[in-house]
Amino acid sequence: MEASAWSPVMRVSIHSNRVGRSSGIPPSLLKQIIYRGLPRIVGHLSLNDCGGPCPSTRGDRAPAFEAGNLFTSLEATWLLKKKGQEVRRCLAGRSIFLVGMMGSGKTTVGEIMSEALGYTFIDSDKYVEQTLGLDSVAQIFKQCGEKFFRDYESDALQQLSMMGNLVVATGGGAVIRPVNWEYMKQGLSVYLDVPVDALARRIAAVGTNSRPLLDFDSGDPYTKAFIGLFTLSKKRAQSYSSADVTVSLLDLAANLGVEDVSDLTPTAIATEVLVQVEKFLGGGIDSLDKRTCP
Ligand SMILES: Nc1ncnc2c1ncn2[C@@H]1O[C@H](COP(=O)(O)OP(=O)(O)OP(=O)(O)O)[C@@H](O)[C@H]1O
Ligand SMILES: O=C(O)C1=C[C@@H](O)[C@@H](O)[C@H](O)C1
């Protein structure tokens, strides 16, 4: 999944005076994360086990086995882990609930964050599937309808809210029920704000089959995804804005001088989420040396 989905790293343009402005991460490290921060891919490659075409064989990518690439990836991993350790102290066991539209990266970014924090990752859609013993959310919608799914989704969030030390990727529609916010307020909520075009491109790449609210009868995958996401995002904008922390990919890209949000790696986004969470909790953000968190 990762190897084929990430966008070409070579197209990223970096303006050194802008890098790191919002995040408090040393500019040289942040540049490397954005420019070549592909630790998960390198991890796969080092096992010689890429699921699709290896990045090293693709013309639009930096050579994956180049010593510098591995080195910078290790630095990115180190920085993420360090931030994770700092934020873990600030969180003091509170869980993080990631909210956002379908395809916003809650699962991808959440898994990376959970590893950095030493937290357990839970995907609430999967939790509901397992509770019901059904294969997919699409099947639940088809057999039992949306309301039935939403009831189980609320139950799942209630149960998860009573545990600590979790990063939870919530379902894209979890925000529409006020009671779910009561559950999520037991921890910290983070909204991943991704432009609809980028969401539609990501979802079109894998098809709309697994996402019942986008799986219309006609239209190509991008158009179906775009129309569905656009409509839902308008309806949900206010709900998403209730999150404690918002991480806007447009803002992050602008602050980093990156032209296209698709060029932001999951590691960079996960690191930014941790930085913003730390900021929300009152921790040091201007420098890695400032650690004012209790
Ligand atoms: N930063 C990124 N750059 C490019 N592709 C990404 C990025 N983050 C996630 N993706 C891809 O986008 C798709 C959706 O990601 P993911 O499953 O993490 O989103 P989600 O918010 O959990 O979605 P859903 O709510 O529908 O389950 C996946 O194919 C994933 O590989
Ligand atoms: O945005 C939504 O309403 C949904 C998102 C998915 O995560 C699933 O929870 C389901 O497909 C509904």
Short mmCIF file of C-alpha atoms and ligand atoms in Angstrom, two decimals:
data_model
loop_
_atom_site.label_atom_id
_atom_site.label_comp_id
_atom_site.label_asym_id
_atom_site.label_seq_id
_atom_site.Cartn_x
_atom_site.Cartn_y
_atom_site.Cartn_z
CA MET A 1 0.00 0.00 0.00
CA GLU A 2 2.56 2.55 1.08
CA ALA A 3 5.01 1.91 -1.70
CA SER A 4 2.56 2.69 -4.46
CA ALA A 5 0.50 5.40 -2.81
CA TRP A 6 3.06 7.98 -1.78
CA SER A 7 3.73 10.67 -4.23
CA PRO A 8 7.06 11.37 -5.90
CA VAL A 9 9.50 12.86 -3.46
CA MET A 10 11.53 14.55 -6.16
CA ARG A 11 8.82 17.11 -6.94
CA VAL A 12 8.89 18.67 -3.51
CA SER A 13 10.22 22.18 -3.42
CA ILE A 14 11.59 23.42 -0.13
CA HIS A 15 12.02 27.06 0.81
CA SER A 16 14.43 27.00 3.69
CA ASN A 17 13.16 30.21 5.29
CA ARG A 18 9.71 28.68 5.69
CA VAL A 19 10.53 25.20 6.77
CA GLY A 20 9.78 24.44 10.39
CA ARG A 21 8.07 27.75 11.07
CA SER A 22 4.94 26.22 12.51
CA SER A 23 6.21 23.02 13.92
CA GLY A 24 9.21 23.82 16.07
CA ILE A 25 11.13 20.99 14.45
CA PRO A 26 14.70 21.87 13.47
CA PRO A 27 14.51 22.96 9.80
CA SER A 28 17.23 20.63 8.60
CA LEU A 29 15.48 17.58 10.03
CA LEU A 30 12.06 18.66 8.85
CA LYS A 31 13.32 19.22 5.34
CA GLN A 32 14.65 15.71 5.28
CA ILE A 33 11.39 14.27 6.55
CA ILE A 34 9.44 16.09 3.89
CA TYR A 35 11.96 15.53 1.16
CA ARG A 36 12.76 11.89 1.70
CA GLY A 37 10.92 10.84 4.81
CA LEU A 38 9.89 7.36 3.85
CA PRO A 39 10.76 5.26 6.88
CA ARG A 40 7.97 2.78 6.35
CA ILE A 41 8.94 2.22 2.75
CA VAL A 42 12.59 1.85 3.62
CA GLY A 43 11.57 -0.54 6.38
CA HIS A 44 9.80 -2.68 3.81
CA LEU A 45 12.64 -2.42 1.36
CA SER A 46 15.22 -3.45 3.86
CA LEU A 47 13.30 -6.71 4.17
CA ASN A 48 13.19 -6.98 0.37
CA ASP A 49 9.47 -7.31 0.68
CA CYS A 50 7.67 -4.53 -1.13
CA GLY A 51 4.07 -5.29 -1.96
CA GLY A 52 4.11 -3.48 -5.32
CA PRO A 53 6.75 -2.00 -7.55
CA CYS A 54 9.79 -1.15 -5.45
CA PRO A 55 10.38 2.60 -5.21
CA SER A 56 13.97 2.00 -6.28
CA THR A 57 12.71 0.82 -9.67
CA ARG A 58 10.42 3.79 -10.28
CA GLY A 59 11.78 6.63 -12.30
CA ASP A 60 10.07 9.37 -10.33
CA ARG A 61 11.53 8.52 -6.96
CA ALA A 62 14.75 9.10 -5.14
CA PRO A 63 16.88 5.94 -5.17
CA ALA A 64 15.67 3.97 -2.17
CA PHE A 65 18.91 2.25 -1.30
CA GLU A 66 21.04 5.36 -1.50
CA ALA A 67 22.93 5.57 1.80
CA GLY A 68 21.73 9.14 2.41
CA ASN A 69 18.13 8.12 1.91
CA LEU A 70 18.37 5.43 4.53
CA PHE A 71 20.18 7.86 6.80
CA THR A 72 17.57 10.59 6.50
CA SER A 73 14.81 8.04 7.00
CA LEU A 74 16.44 6.98 10.22
CA GLU A 75 16.58 10.62 11.27
CA ALA A 76 12.89 11.02 10.49
CA THR A 77 12.12 7.96 12.56
CA TRP A 78 14.29 9.25 15.37
CA LEU A 79 12.56 12.64 15.36
CA LEU A 80 9.10 11.09 15.33
CA LYS A 81 10.01 8.79 18.17
CA LYS A 82 11.48 11.62 20.22
CA LYS A 83 8.38 13.73 19.70
CA GLY A 84 6.29 10.70 20.60
CA GLN A 85 8.10 10.27 23.90
CA GLU A 86 7.63 13.95 24.77
CA VAL A 87 3.95 13.97 23.88
CA ARG A 88 3.35 10.71 25.71
CA ARG A 89 4.43 12.45 28.92
CA CYS A 90 2.00 15.31 28.25
CA LEU A 91 -0.86 12.98 27.44
CA ALA A 92 -0.48 11.05 30.68
CA GLY A 93 -2.43 8.10 29.35
CA ARG A 94 -5.17 10.03 27.56
CA SER A 95 -6.19 8.53 24.25
CA ILE A 96 -6.15 10.33 20.93
CA PHE A 97 -9.21 10.14 18.67
CA LEU A 98 -8.49 10.97 15.05
CA VAL A 99 -11.46 12.37 13.16
CA GLY A 100 -11.75 13.33 9.53
CA MET A 101 -13.28 12.44 6.22
CA MET A 102 -12.90 9.08 4.55
CA GLY A 103 -9.41 8.83 3.14
CA SER A 104 -7.98 11.59 5.32
CA GLY A 105 -5.29 9.24 6.61
CA LYS A 106 -6.64 8.48 10.08
CA THR A 107 -5.52 4.86 9.82
CA THR A 108 -2.22 5.50 8.09
CA VAL A 109 -1.19 8.41 10.30
CA GLY A 110 -2.74 6.85 13.42
CA GLU A 111 -0.66 3.70 13.12
CA ILE A 112 2.53 5.72 12.84
CA MET A 113 1.54 7.90 15.80
CA SER A 114 0.66 4.94 17.98
CA GLU A 115 4.05 3.42 17.39
CA ALA A 116 5.79 6.67 18.27
CA LEU A 117 3.70 7.10 21.41
CA GLY A 118 3.91 3.47 22.50
CA TYR A 119 0.10 3.45 22.35
CA THR A 120 -2.23 0.80 20.96
CA PHE A 121 -3.84 1.56 17.61
CA ILE A 122 -7.55 0.82 17.10
CA ASP A 123 -9.58 1.36 13.96
CA SER A 124 -13.17 1.85 15.12
CA ASP A 125 -14.61 0.55 11.81
CA LYS A 126 -12.69 -2.69 12.34
CA TYR A 127 -13.77 -2.80 15.97
CA VAL A 128 -17.42 -2.69 14.84
CA GLU A 129 -16.78 -5.34 12.18
CA GLN A 130 -15.23 -7.62 14.78
CA THR A 131 -18.00 -6.99 17.30
CA LEU A 132 -20.59 -7.99 14.73
CA GLY A 133 -18.50 -10.78 13.21
CA LEU A 134 -19.01 -9.29 9.75
CA ASP A 135 -16.36 -8.81 7.11
CA SER A 136 -16.72 -5.16 6.23
CA VAL A 137 -18.51 -1.92 6.94
CA ALA A 138 -19.89 -2.14 3.41
CA GLN A 139 -21.51 -5.47 4.31
CA ILE A 140 -22.98 -4.02 7.52
CA PHE A 141 -24.48 -1.09 5.60
CA LYS A 142 -25.88 -3.44 2.98
CA GLN A 143 -27.38 -5.99 5.38
CA CYS A 144 -28.43 -3.81 8.28
CA GLY A 145 -28.45 -0.19 7.16
CA GLU A 146 -26.58 2.91 8.25
CA LYS A 147 -28.45 3.49 11.52
CA PHE A 148 -27.60 0.02 12.76
CA PHE A 149 -23.92 0.68 11.96
CA ARG A 150 -24.01 4.09 13.67
CA ASP A 151 -25.44 2.55 16.85
CA TYR A 152 -22.59 0.06 17.00
CA GLU A 153 -20.12 2.80 16.16
CA SER A 154 -21.34 4.78 19.17
CA ASP A 155 -21.06 1.70 21.38
CA ALA A 156 -17.53 1.15 20.11
CA LEU A 157 -16.53 4.73 20.92
CA GLN A 158 -18.10 4.49 24.35
CA GLN A 159 -16.10 1.35 25.10
CA LEU A 160 -12.88 2.74 23.67
CA SER A 161 -13.28 6.00 25.58
CA MET A 162 -13.06 4.06 28.83
CA MET A 163 -9.62 2.76 27.98
CA GLY A 164 -6.48 4.81 27.88
CA ASN A 165 -3.27 4.77 25.86
CA LEU A 166 -5.03 4.39 22.53
CA VAL A 167 -4.82 6.06 19.17
CA VAL A 168 -8.27 5.56 17.66
CA ALA A 169 -9.00 6.05 13.97
CA THR A 170 -12.71 6.85 14.10
CA GLY A 171 -15.09 6.29 11.21
CA GLY A 172 -15.47 9.33 8.97
CA GLY A 173 -19.06 9.88 10.10
CA ALA A 174 -18.52 9.42 13.83
CA VAL A 175 -18.58 13.19 14.33
CA ILE A 176 -22.22 13.57 13.36
CA ARG A 177 -23.63 12.19 16.62
CA PRO A 178 -23.19 14.58 19.55
CA VAL A 179 -22.99 11.66 21.99
CA ASN A 180 -19.84 10.45 20.25
CA TRP A 181 -18.17 13.73 21.17
CA GLU A 182 -18.98 13.05 24.80
CA TYR A 183 -17.05 9.80 24.49
CA MET A 184 -14.17 11.33 22.56
CA LYS A 185 -13.84 14.13 25.10
CA GLN A 186 -12.51 11.52 27.51
CA GLY A 187 -9.37 11.83 25.43
CA LEU A 188 -8.12 14.30 22.88
CA SER A 189 -9.65 14.70 19.43
CA VAL A 190 -7.61 15.60 16.36
CA TYR A 191 -9.14 16.54 13.02
CA LEU A 192 -7.12 15.70 9.92
CA ASP A 193 -8.25 18.37 7.47
CA VAL A 194 -7.47 17.26 3.92
CA PRO A 195 -8.76 18.96 0.73
CA VAL A 196 -11.55 17.06 -1.01
CA ASP A 197 -9.56 16.73 -4.24
CA ALA A 198 -6.72 14.96 -2.43
CA LEU A 199 -9.22 12.69 -0.64
CA ALA A 200 -10.91 11.82 -3.91
CA ARG A 201 -7.58 11.02 -5.57
CA ARG A 202 -6.60 8.71 -2.71
CA ILE A 203 -9.94 6.92 -2.70
CA ALA A 204 -10.14 6.66 -6.48
CA ALA A 205 -6.75 4.91 -6.39
CA VAL A 206 -8.24 2.04 -4.38
CA GLY A 207 -11.85 2.24 -5.62
CA THR A 208 -15.08 3.12 -3.83
CA ASN A 209 -16.31 -0.45 -3.13
CA SER A 210 -15.36 -0.48 0.52
CA ARG A 211 -16.96 2.93 1.18
CA PRO A 212 -20.73 2.53 0.92
CA LEU A 213 -21.51 6.25 1.09
CA LEU A 214 -19.42 6.87 -2.03
CA ASP A 215 -20.23 3.76 -4.00
CA PHE A 216 -22.77 5.21 -6.43
CA ASP A 217 -23.93 3.19 -9.41
CA SER A 218 -22.46 5.35 -12.11
CA GLY A 219 -19.42 7.49 -12.64
CA ASP A 220 -15.71 6.94 -12.62
CA PRO A 221 -14.10 6.39 -9.19
CA TYR A 222 -12.67 9.90 -8.89
CA THR A 223 -15.95 11.63 -9.80
CA LYS A 224 -18.00 9.40 -7.50
CA ALA A 225 -15.58 9.96 -4.65
CA PHE A 226 -15.32 13.70 -5.25
CA ILE A 227 -19.07 14.33 -5.40
CA GLY A 228 -19.79 12.18 -2.35
CA LEU A 229 -16.96 13.61 -0.29
CA PHE A 230 -17.75 17.18 -1.26
CA THR A 231 -21.37 16.82 -0.15
CA LEU A 232 -20.49 15.06 3.10
CA SER A 233 -17.71 17.48 3.94
CA LYS A 234 -20.05 20.46 3.63
CA LYS A 235 -22.55 18.80 5.98
CA ARG A 236 -19.87 17.85 8.48
CA ALA A 237 -17.61 20.89 8.47
CA GLN A 238 -19.02 22.26 11.70
CA SER A 239 -18.83 18.91 13.47
CA TYR A 240 -15.19 18.42 12.53
CA SER A 241 -14.38 21.87 13.84
CA SER A 242 -15.32 20.68 17.34
CA ALA A 243 -12.08 18.73 17.57
CA ASP A 244 -9.53 19.88 20.14
CA VAL A 245 -6.80 20.08 17.53
CA THR A 246 -7.01 20.61 13.77
CA VAL A 247 -4.13 19.68 11.52
CA SER A 248 -4.70 21.24 8.12
CA LEU A 249 -2.65 19.67 5.37
CA LEU A 250 -3.01 22.83 3.30
CA ASP A 251 -1.50 24.89 6.12
CA LEU A 252 1.24 22.36 6.73
CA ALA A 253 2.14 22.25 3.04
CA ALA A 254 2.15 26.05 2.83
CA ASN A 255 4.33 26.36 5.92
CA LEU A 256 6.76 23.87 4.48
CA GLY A 257 6.74 25.33 0.99
CA VAL A 258 5.39 22.07 -0.41
CA GLU A 259 3.29 22.61 -3.52
CA ASP A 260 0.88 19.69 -3.29
CA VAL A 261 -0.54 18.19 -0.09
CA SER A 262 -0.05 14.79 -1.70
CA ASP A 263 3.68 15.35 -1.31
CA LEU A 264 3.39 15.36 2.48
CA THR A 265 4.48 12.00 3.81
CA PRO A 266 2.48 10.21 6.51
CA THR A 267 5.50 10.48 8.78
CA ALA A 268 5.61 14.26 8.37
CA ILE A 269 1.88 14.49 9.05
CA ALA A 270 2.12 12.22 12.10
CA THR A 271 4.98 14.33 13.43
CA GLU A 272 2.97 17.51 12.88
CA VAL A 273 -0.02 16.01 14.69
CA LEU A 274 2.18 15.25 17.68
CA VAL A 275 3.62 18.76 17.62
CA GLN A 276 0.13 20.27 17.54
CA VAL A 277 -1.08 17.98 20.31
CA GLU A 278 1.86 19.00 22.43
CA LYS A 279 1.06 22.64 21.72
CA PHE A 280 -2.57 22.10 22.72
CA LEU A 281 -1.48 20.49 25.96
CA GLY A 282 0.81 23.38 26.74
CA GLY A 283 4.08 21.71 25.92
CA GLY A 284 7.14 23.36 24.37
CA ILE A 285 6.78 23.90 20.64
CA ASP A 286 9.40 26.37 19.64
CA SER A 287 12.34 24.17 20.19
CA LEU A 288 13.01 20.57 20.86
CA ASP A 289 14.89 21.74 23.94
CA LYS A 290 11.85 23.45 25.45
CA ARG A 291 9.99 20.88 27.48
CA THR A 292 7.50 22.72 29.55
CA CYS A 293 4.97 19.92 29.71
CA PRO A 294 4.14 18.84 33.24
N1 LIG B 1 -0.08 11.19 3.36
C1 LIG B 1 -0.59 10.39 2.42
N2 LIG B 1 -0.19 10.51 1.16
C2 LIG B 1 -0.69 9.73 0.19
N3 LIG B 1 -1.63 8.76 0.42
C3 LIG B 1 -2.07 8.60 1.65
C4 LIG B 1 -1.59 9.40 2.73
N4 LIG B 1 -2.24 9.01 3.87
C5 LIG B 1 -3.09 8.03 3.50
N5 LIG B 1 -2.98 7.77 2.18
C6 LIG B 1 -3.75 6.77 1.41
O1 LIG B 1 -5.10 7.19 1.39
C7 LIG B 1 -5.97 6.08 1.56
C8 LIG B 1 -6.84 6.31 2.78
O2 LIG B 1 -6.00 6.34 3.94
P1 LIG B 1 -6.51 5.83 5.34
O3 LIG B 1 -7.14 4.47 5.20
O4 LIG B 1 -5.38 5.95 6.28
O5 LIG B 1 -7.63 6.89 5.64
P2 LIG B 1 -8.80 6.85 6.68
O6 LIG B 1 -8.99 8.25 7.14
O7 LIG B 1 -8.50 5.84 7.75
O8 LIG B 1 -10.03 6.38 5.78
P3 LIG B 1 -11.46 5.74 6.21
O9 LIG B 1 -12.12 6.66 7.18
O10 LIG B 1 -12.20 5.68 4.92
O11 LIG B 1 -11.18 4.39 6.77
C9 LIG B 1 -5.09 4.83 1.68
O12 LIG B 1 -5.03 4.22 0.41
C10 LIG B 1 -3.74 5.40 2.07
O13 LIG B 1 -2.69 4.60 1.58
O1 LIG B 2 -17.74 8.98 6.42
C1 LIG B 2 -18.52 8.05 6.74
O2 LIG B 2 -19.71 8.26 7.03
C2 LIG B 2 -18.00 6.69 6.85
C3 LIG B 2 -16.66 6.46 6.92
C4 LIG B 2 -16.06 5.13 7.07
O3 LIG B 2 -14.93 5.21 7.94
C5 LIG B 2 -17.06 4.13 7.62
O4 LIG B 2 -17.30 4.36 8.98
C6 LIG B 2 -18.35 4.20 6.86
O5 LIG B 2 -18.08 3.85 5.52
C7 LIG B 2 -18.99 5.58 6.91
#
